[in-house]
């Protein structure tokens, strides 16, 4: 099956020809084809910008690059007026010239921006798909050949027909190297496959978009083909945004969707994002789900003062399990983010929330290196597994620092500005650490103009046990406990356990002794700036 981008034909696509061609390409093409539907482009090589859109752009490592314009209904070329018409009315643009312009512009873009593309000699051409028609009558104008027309009957053997079209322009050459082919696809996709940012509150000057990488698009497709799937990725690889995006798409397609995570603050963020997208998705952190279901069936949910850990790990999940018999809601899809933090016995009630576990969708997103709560973590599935290996969050220098903490390969970094390298500062004690944090905050806020709400101090210990418990005022900058504060000069302090799954432009780490799972998770929260404060080791006497 070809790689289809987007994975499904958008429901609002008005053109019947586009819908028919999309279905034929999706069902018939082999795996080595990549199909991009409705690709907008901008030609900036001339004195003035020229814009256009390609209905379908197809790429194959041997057969080449093909642009296709799709038109519905019977079409006629009026030679006296030199225009195409449908039912006597003019069509705005010549579909053949449209496709020709698109393929020349996009091939030129790849020749300019992708090293090795021009030398590859890969064929490129264009065609028009008239999928409501099955016969050609009359003589074509000089700029059109019948070889470039895809008719309704051609959809039944569409791959052979596409190869024929490209072969009329150039014979196929040697198969392009996979790395070069992938770079070409990446050059086209990042410009036009844009999704919502992980935080919608960036200032306009520093707004950065997270894009679905080629790997994430492949994950989306695999999620469509598999009803059970385990998605694994390092911190910063886009697991959470992918889980949210998939949940929104499933809900838009008519599914009842449950999105669950471990972290309370992450659940609140996911719920806000889903609401802003207009998606009616049930979003809970796991223990919030336990409480919701138990209370819905009339039960009491009281947290004991003693043995609280046992209550959350064992009793609350058991209460959820018992309450499900009287709980009528079931879901077509359950997506779980932060799956590495879930205990083994929690999976039983989660799977029972599916309409039918044999066909309903059950997707888990996890990073085993982020298991900082020490739960016994046996996942309910071991395959199929898909790996996200592109860091979409951290500036490259921060990503390398984070991966070094975890002892893993740096992997692939998304196309982002280099940013500033992480700053590590050694301090002797609590007083020196607090003073060092104060100096850094004044430099960032007063000298460099960074807004306090773009900075988060992530600590190893609760606020009352942190270096700021006895002194929250750092020469005019207040350290606030938690993420909610109305003080414009306050910088928020939160523990790594509560901030896991979230992120900030600038992160200051205090109280950690790297390397450790906690320091790996905490450092990976920083998008652009990272400061790490270490305690200087005590010298041994003698």
PDB file of C-alpha atoms in Angstrom, residues 76-235:
ATOM      1  CA  UNK A  76     -14.451  19.660 -23.768  1.00  0.00           C
ATOM      2  CA  UNK A  77     -11.687  21.751 -25.338  1.00  0.00           C
ATOM      3  CA  UNK A  78     -13.154  24.756 -27.203  1.00  0.00           C
ATOM      4  CA  UNK A  79     -10.519  25.459 -29.849  1.00  0.00           C
ATOM      5  CA  UNK A  80     -11.989  28.761 -31.033  1.00  0.00           C
ATOM      6  CA  UNK A  81     -11.867  30.184 -27.528  1.00  0.00           C
ATOM      7  CA  UNK A  82      -8.792  28.178 -26.532  1.00  0.00           C
ATOM      8  CA  UNK A  83     -10.290  27.065 -23.272  1.00  0.00           C
ATOM      9  CA  UNK A  84     -11.575  23.961 -21.490  1.00  0.00           C
ATOM     10  CA  UNK A  85     -15.280  23.785 -20.708  1.00  0.00           C
ATOM     11  CA  UNK A  86     -17.597  21.660 -18.599  1.00  0.00           C
ATOM     12  CA  UNK A  87     -21.244  21.620 -19.686  1.00  0.00           C
ATOM     13  CA  UNK A  88     -20.654  24.780 -21.724  1.00  0.00           C
ATOM     14  CA  UNK A  89     -19.067  26.692 -18.876  1.00  0.00           C
ATOM     15  CA  UNK A  90     -15.361  27.553 -18.832  1.00  0.00           C
ATOM     16  CA  UNK A  91     -12.992  25.750 -16.495  1.00  0.00           C
ATOM     17  CA  UNK A  92     -10.841  28.323 -14.756  1.00  0.00           C
ATOM     18  CA  UNK A  93      -7.519  26.704 -15.589  1.00  0.00           C
ATOM     19  CA  UNK A  94      -6.232  24.285 -18.191  1.00  0.00           C
ATOM     20  CA  UNK A  95      -5.693  21.031 -16.200  1.00  0.00           C
ATOM     21  CA  UNK A  96      -2.734  19.972 -18.356  1.00  0.00           C
ATOM     22  CA  UNK A  97      -0.965  23.325 -18.037  1.00  0.00           C
ATOM     23  CA  UNK A  98      -1.749  23.284 -14.302  1.00  0.00           C
ATOM     24  CA  UNK A  99      -0.135  19.887 -13.861  1.00  0.00           C
ATOM     25  CA  UNK A 100       2.789  20.858 -16.092  1.00  0.00           C
ATOM     26  CA  UNK A 101       3.447  24.016 -14.076  1.00  0.00           C
ATOM     27  CA  UNK A 102       3.228  22.101 -10.804  1.00  0.00           C
ATOM     28  CA  UNK A 103       5.675  19.374 -11.741  1.00  0.00           C
ATOM     29  CA  UNK A 104       8.228  21.826 -13.165  1.00  0.00           C
ATOM     30  CA  UNK A 105       7.995  24.057 -10.080  1.00  0.00           C
ATOM     31  CA  UNK A 106       8.222  21.199  -7.582  1.00  0.00           C
ATOM     32  CA  UNK A 107      10.957  19.368  -9.457  1.00  0.00           C
ATOM     33  CA  UNK A 108      12.869  22.660  -9.598  1.00  0.00           C
ATOM     34  CA  UNK A 109      12.421  23.046  -5.855  1.00  0.00           C
ATOM     35  CA  UNK A 110      13.893  19.580  -5.265  1.00  0.00           C
ATOM     36  CA  UNK A 111      16.788  20.227  -7.651  1.00  0.00           C
ATOM     37  CA  UNK A 112      17.573  23.425  -5.762  1.00  0.00           C
ATOM     38  CA  UNK A 113      17.145  22.226  -2.179  1.00  0.00           C
ATOM     39  CA  UNK A 114      17.907  18.483  -2.167  1.00  0.00           C
ATOM     40  CA  UNK A 115      21.529  17.640  -2.906  1.00  0.00           C
ATOM     41  CA  UNK A 116      21.749  14.831  -5.449  1.00  0.00           C
ATOM     42  CA  UNK A 117      18.209  15.124  -6.814  1.00  0.00           C
ATOM     43  CA  UNK A 118      19.225  16.851 -10.040  1.00  0.00           C
ATOM     44  CA  UNK A 119      22.019  14.343 -10.747  1.00  0.00           C
ATOM     45  CA  UNK A 120      19.718  11.388 -10.169  1.00  0.00           C
ATOM     46  CA  UNK A 121      18.024  11.857 -13.545  1.00  0.00           C
ATOM     47  CA  UNK A 122      14.709  10.678 -12.138  1.00  0.00           C
ATOM     48  CA  UNK A 123      11.868  11.106 -14.674  1.00  0.00           C
ATOM     49  CA  UNK A 124       9.199  13.720 -14.063  1.00  0.00           C
ATOM     50  CA  UNK A 125       5.943  14.380 -15.882  1.00  0.00           C
ATOM     51  CA  UNK A 126       2.282  15.274 -15.567  1.00  0.00           C
ATOM     52  CA  UNK A 127      -1.220  14.090 -16.443  1.00  0.00           C
ATOM     53  CA  UNK A 128      -4.905  14.939 -16.064  1.00  0.00           C
ATOM     54  CA  UNK A 129      -7.352  12.511 -14.458  1.00  0.00           C
ATOM     55  CA  UNK A 130     -10.852  12.697 -15.962  1.00  0.00           C
ATOM     56  CA  UNK A 131     -12.305   9.902 -13.881  1.00  0.00           C
ATOM     57  CA  UNK A 132     -15.949  10.438 -14.896  1.00  0.00           C
ATOM     58  CA  UNK A 133     -15.072   9.836 -18.560  1.00  0.00           C
ATOM     59  CA  UNK A 134     -14.257   6.615 -20.398  1.00  0.00           C
ATOM     60  CA  UNK A 135     -13.749   7.715 -24.025  1.00  0.00           C
ATOM     61  CA  UNK A 136     -11.753  10.291 -25.998  1.00  0.00           C
ATOM     62  CA  UNK A 137     -13.407  11.924 -29.022  1.00  0.00           C
ATOM     63  CA  UNK A 138     -11.846  14.310 -31.521  1.00  0.00           C
ATOM     64  CA  UNK A 139      -8.395  15.808 -31.868  1.00  0.00           C
ATOM     65  CA  UNK A 140      -6.457  17.107 -28.922  1.00  0.00           C
ATOM     66  CA  UNK A 141      -4.857  20.575 -28.909  1.00  0.00           C
ATOM     67  CA  UNK A 142      -1.104  20.706 -29.662  1.00  0.00           C
ATOM     68  CA  UNK A 143      -0.068  20.825 -25.994  1.00  0.00           C
ATOM     69  CA  UNK A 144      -2.016  17.683 -25.012  1.00  0.00           C
ATOM     70  CA  UNK A 145      -1.462  14.015 -25.785  1.00  0.00           C
ATOM     71  CA  UNK A 146      -3.966  11.199 -25.152  1.00  0.00           C
ATOM     72  CA  UNK A 147      -1.112   9.489 -23.324  1.00  0.00           C
ATOM     73  CA  UNK A 148      -1.497  12.089 -20.573  1.00  0.00           C
ATOM     74  CA  UNK A 149      -5.189  11.416 -19.902  1.00  0.00           C
ATOM     75  CA  UNK A 150      -6.268   9.049 -17.130  1.00  0.00           C
ATOM     76  CA  UNK A 151      -9.826   7.781 -17.699  1.00  0.00           C
ATOM     77  CA  UNK A 152     -12.276   5.913 -15.492  1.00  0.00           C
ATOM     78  CA  UNK A 153     -11.234   2.457 -16.703  1.00  0.00           C
ATOM     79  CA  UNK A 154      -7.590   3.303 -15.989  1.00  0.00           C
ATOM     80  CA  UNK A 155      -8.346   3.336 -12.265  1.00  0.00           C
ATOM     81  CA  UNK A 156      -8.611  -0.465 -12.351  1.00  0.00           C
ATOM     82  CA  UNK A 157      -4.919  -0.762 -13.299  1.00  0.00           C
ATOM     83  CA  UNK A 158      -3.759   2.606 -12.070  1.00  0.00           C
ATOM     84  CA  UNK A 159      -0.158   1.654 -11.246  1.00  0.00           C
ATOM     85  CA  UNK A 160       0.509   0.345 -14.765  1.00  0.00           C
ATOM     86  CA  UNK A 161      -1.091   3.471 -16.198  1.00  0.00           C
ATOM     87  CA  UNK A 162       1.083   5.792 -14.092  1.00  0.00           C
ATOM     88  CA  UNK A 163       4.235   3.967 -15.168  1.00  0.00           C
ATOM     89  CA  UNK A 164       3.131   4.350 -18.807  1.00  0.00           C
ATOM     90  CA  UNK A 165       2.611   8.097 -18.385  1.00  0.00           C
ATOM     91  CA  UNK A 166       6.027   8.667 -16.837  1.00  0.00           C
ATOM     92  CA  UNK A 167       7.625   6.415 -19.440  1.00  0.00           C
ATOM     93  CA  UNK A 168       6.346   8.719 -22.182  1.00  0.00           C
ATOM     94  CA  UNK A 169       8.470  11.536 -20.716  1.00  0.00           C
ATOM     95  CA  UNK A 170      11.645   9.627 -19.830  1.00  0.00           C
ATOM     96  CA  UNK A 171      12.546   5.956 -19.485  1.00  0.00           C
ATOM     97  CA  UNK A 172      12.995   4.829 -15.877  1.00  0.00           C
ATOM     98  CA  UNK A 173      16.545   5.070 -14.573  1.00  0.00           C
ATOM     99  CA  UNK A 174      18.416   3.448 -11.743  1.00  0.00           C
ATOM    100  CA  UNK A 175      16.569   3.167  -8.466  1.00  0.00           C
ATOM    101  CA  UNK A 176      17.173   6.222  -6.288  1.00  0.00           C
ATOM    102  CA  UNK A 177      18.894   5.675  -2.940  1.00  0.00           C
ATOM    103  CA  UNK A 178      16.408   5.535  -0.097  1.00  0.00           C
ATOM    104  CA  UNK A 179      18.108   8.305   1.873  1.00  0.00           C
ATOM    105  CA  UNK A 180      17.924  10.705  -1.091  1.00  0.00           C
ATOM    106  CA  UNK A 181      14.291   9.802  -1.753  1.00  0.00           C
ATOM    107  CA  UNK A 182      13.382  10.386   1.897  1.00  0.00           C
ATOM    108  CA  UNK A 183      15.121  13.774   1.888  1.00  0.00           C
ATOM    109  CA  UNK A 184      13.032  14.784  -1.115  1.00  0.00           C
ATOM    110  CA  UNK A 185       9.806  13.770   0.608  1.00  0.00           C
ATOM    111  CA  UNK A 186      10.885  15.581   3.778  1.00  0.00           C
ATOM    112  CA  UNK A 187      11.571  18.745   1.744  1.00  0.00           C
ATOM    113  CA  UNK A 188       8.033  18.699   0.397  1.00  0.00           C
ATOM    114  CA  UNK A 189       6.205  17.643   3.555  1.00  0.00           C
ATOM    115  CA  UNK A 190       7.467  20.029   6.252  1.00  0.00           C
ATOM    116  CA  UNK A 191       6.279  23.042   4.250  1.00  0.00           C
ATOM    117  CA  UNK A 192       2.716  21.826   3.980  1.00  0.00           C
ATOM    118  CA  UNK A 193       2.075  19.152   6.623  1.00  0.00           C
ATOM    119  CA  UNK A 194       1.548  21.548   9.519  1.00  0.00           C
ATOM    120  CA  UNK A 195      -0.245  20.591  12.727  1.00  0.00           C
ATOM    121  CA  UNK A 196      -1.063  22.469  15.890  1.00  0.00           C
ATOM    122  CA  UNK A 197       1.788  23.593  18.095  1.00  0.00           C
ATOM    123  CA  UNK A 198       2.384  21.885  21.423  1.00  0.00           C
ATOM    124  CA  UNK A 199       1.800  25.271  23.072  1.00  0.00           C
ATOM    125  CA  UNK A 200      -0.511  27.842  21.557  1.00  0.00           C
ATOM    126  CA  UNK A 201       0.768  30.676  23.760  1.00  0.00           C
ATOM    127  CA  UNK A 202       4.076  31.507  22.115  1.00  0.00           C
ATOM    128  CA  UNK A 203       4.577  35.102  21.218  1.00  0.00           C
ATOM    129  CA  UNK A 204       4.407  35.805  17.505  1.00  0.00           C
ATOM    130  CA  UNK A 205       8.126  36.595  17.260  1.00  0.00           C
ATOM    131  CA  UNK A 206       9.266  33.247  18.661  1.00  0.00           C
ATOM    132  CA  UNK A 207       6.475  30.957  17.510  1.00  0.00           C
ATOM    133  CA  UNK A 208       7.723  27.598  16.310  1.00  0.00           C
ATOM    134  CA  UNK A 209       5.611  25.018  14.555  1.00  0.00           C
ATOM    135  CA  UNK A 210       5.844  21.304  15.204  1.00  0.00           C
ATOM    136  CA  UNK A 211       5.418  19.441  11.943  1.00  0.00           C
ATOM    137  CA  UNK A 212       4.520  15.847  11.345  1.00  0.00           C
ATOM    138  CA  UNK A 213       7.737  14.288  10.140  1.00  0.00           C
ATOM    139  CA  UNK A 214       7.839  11.571   7.517  1.00  0.00           C
ATOM    140  CA  UNK A 215       8.171   9.044  10.334  1.00  0.00           C
ATOM    141  CA  UNK A 216       5.103  10.401  12.098  1.00  0.00           C
ATOM    142  CA  UNK A 217       3.080  10.291   8.893  1.00  0.00           C
ATOM    143  CA  UNK A 218       4.095   6.635   8.552  1.00  0.00           C
ATOM    144  CA  UNK A 219       2.912   6.060  12.118  1.00  0.00           C
ATOM    145  CA  UNK A 220      -0.427   7.659  11.275  1.00  0.00           C
ATOM    146  CA  UNK A 221      -0.827   5.243   8.360  1.00  0.00           C
ATOM    147  CA  UNK A 222       0.136   2.222  10.446  1.00  0.00           C
ATOM    148  CA  UNK A 223      -2.353   3.308  13.087  1.00  0.00           C
ATOM    149  CA  UNK A 224      -5.033   3.252  10.407  1.00  0.00           C
ATOM    150  CA  UNK A 225      -4.079  -0.287   9.362  1.00  0.00           C
ATOM    151  CA  UNK A 226      -3.636  -1.739  12.879  1.00  0.00           C
ATOM    152  CA  UNK A 227      -6.288  -1.759  15.592  1.00  0.00           C
ATOM    153  CA  UNK A 228      -3.642  -2.443  18.261  1.00  0.00           C
ATOM    154  CA  UNK A 229      -0.327  -0.611  18.149  1.00  0.00           C
ATOM    155  CA  UNK A 230       2.596   0.246  20.430  1.00  0.00           C
ATOM    156  CA  UNK A 231       4.334   3.528  19.567  1.00  0.00           C
ATOM    157  CA  UNK A 232       7.750   3.979  21.166  1.00  0.00           C
ATOM    158  CA  UNK A 233       9.805   7.148  21.093  1.00  0.00           C
ATOM    159  CA  UNK A 234      12.359   9.069  23.082  1.00  0.00           C
ATOM    160  CA  UNK A 235      11.478  12.240  24.950  1.00  0.00           C
TER     161      UNK A 235
END
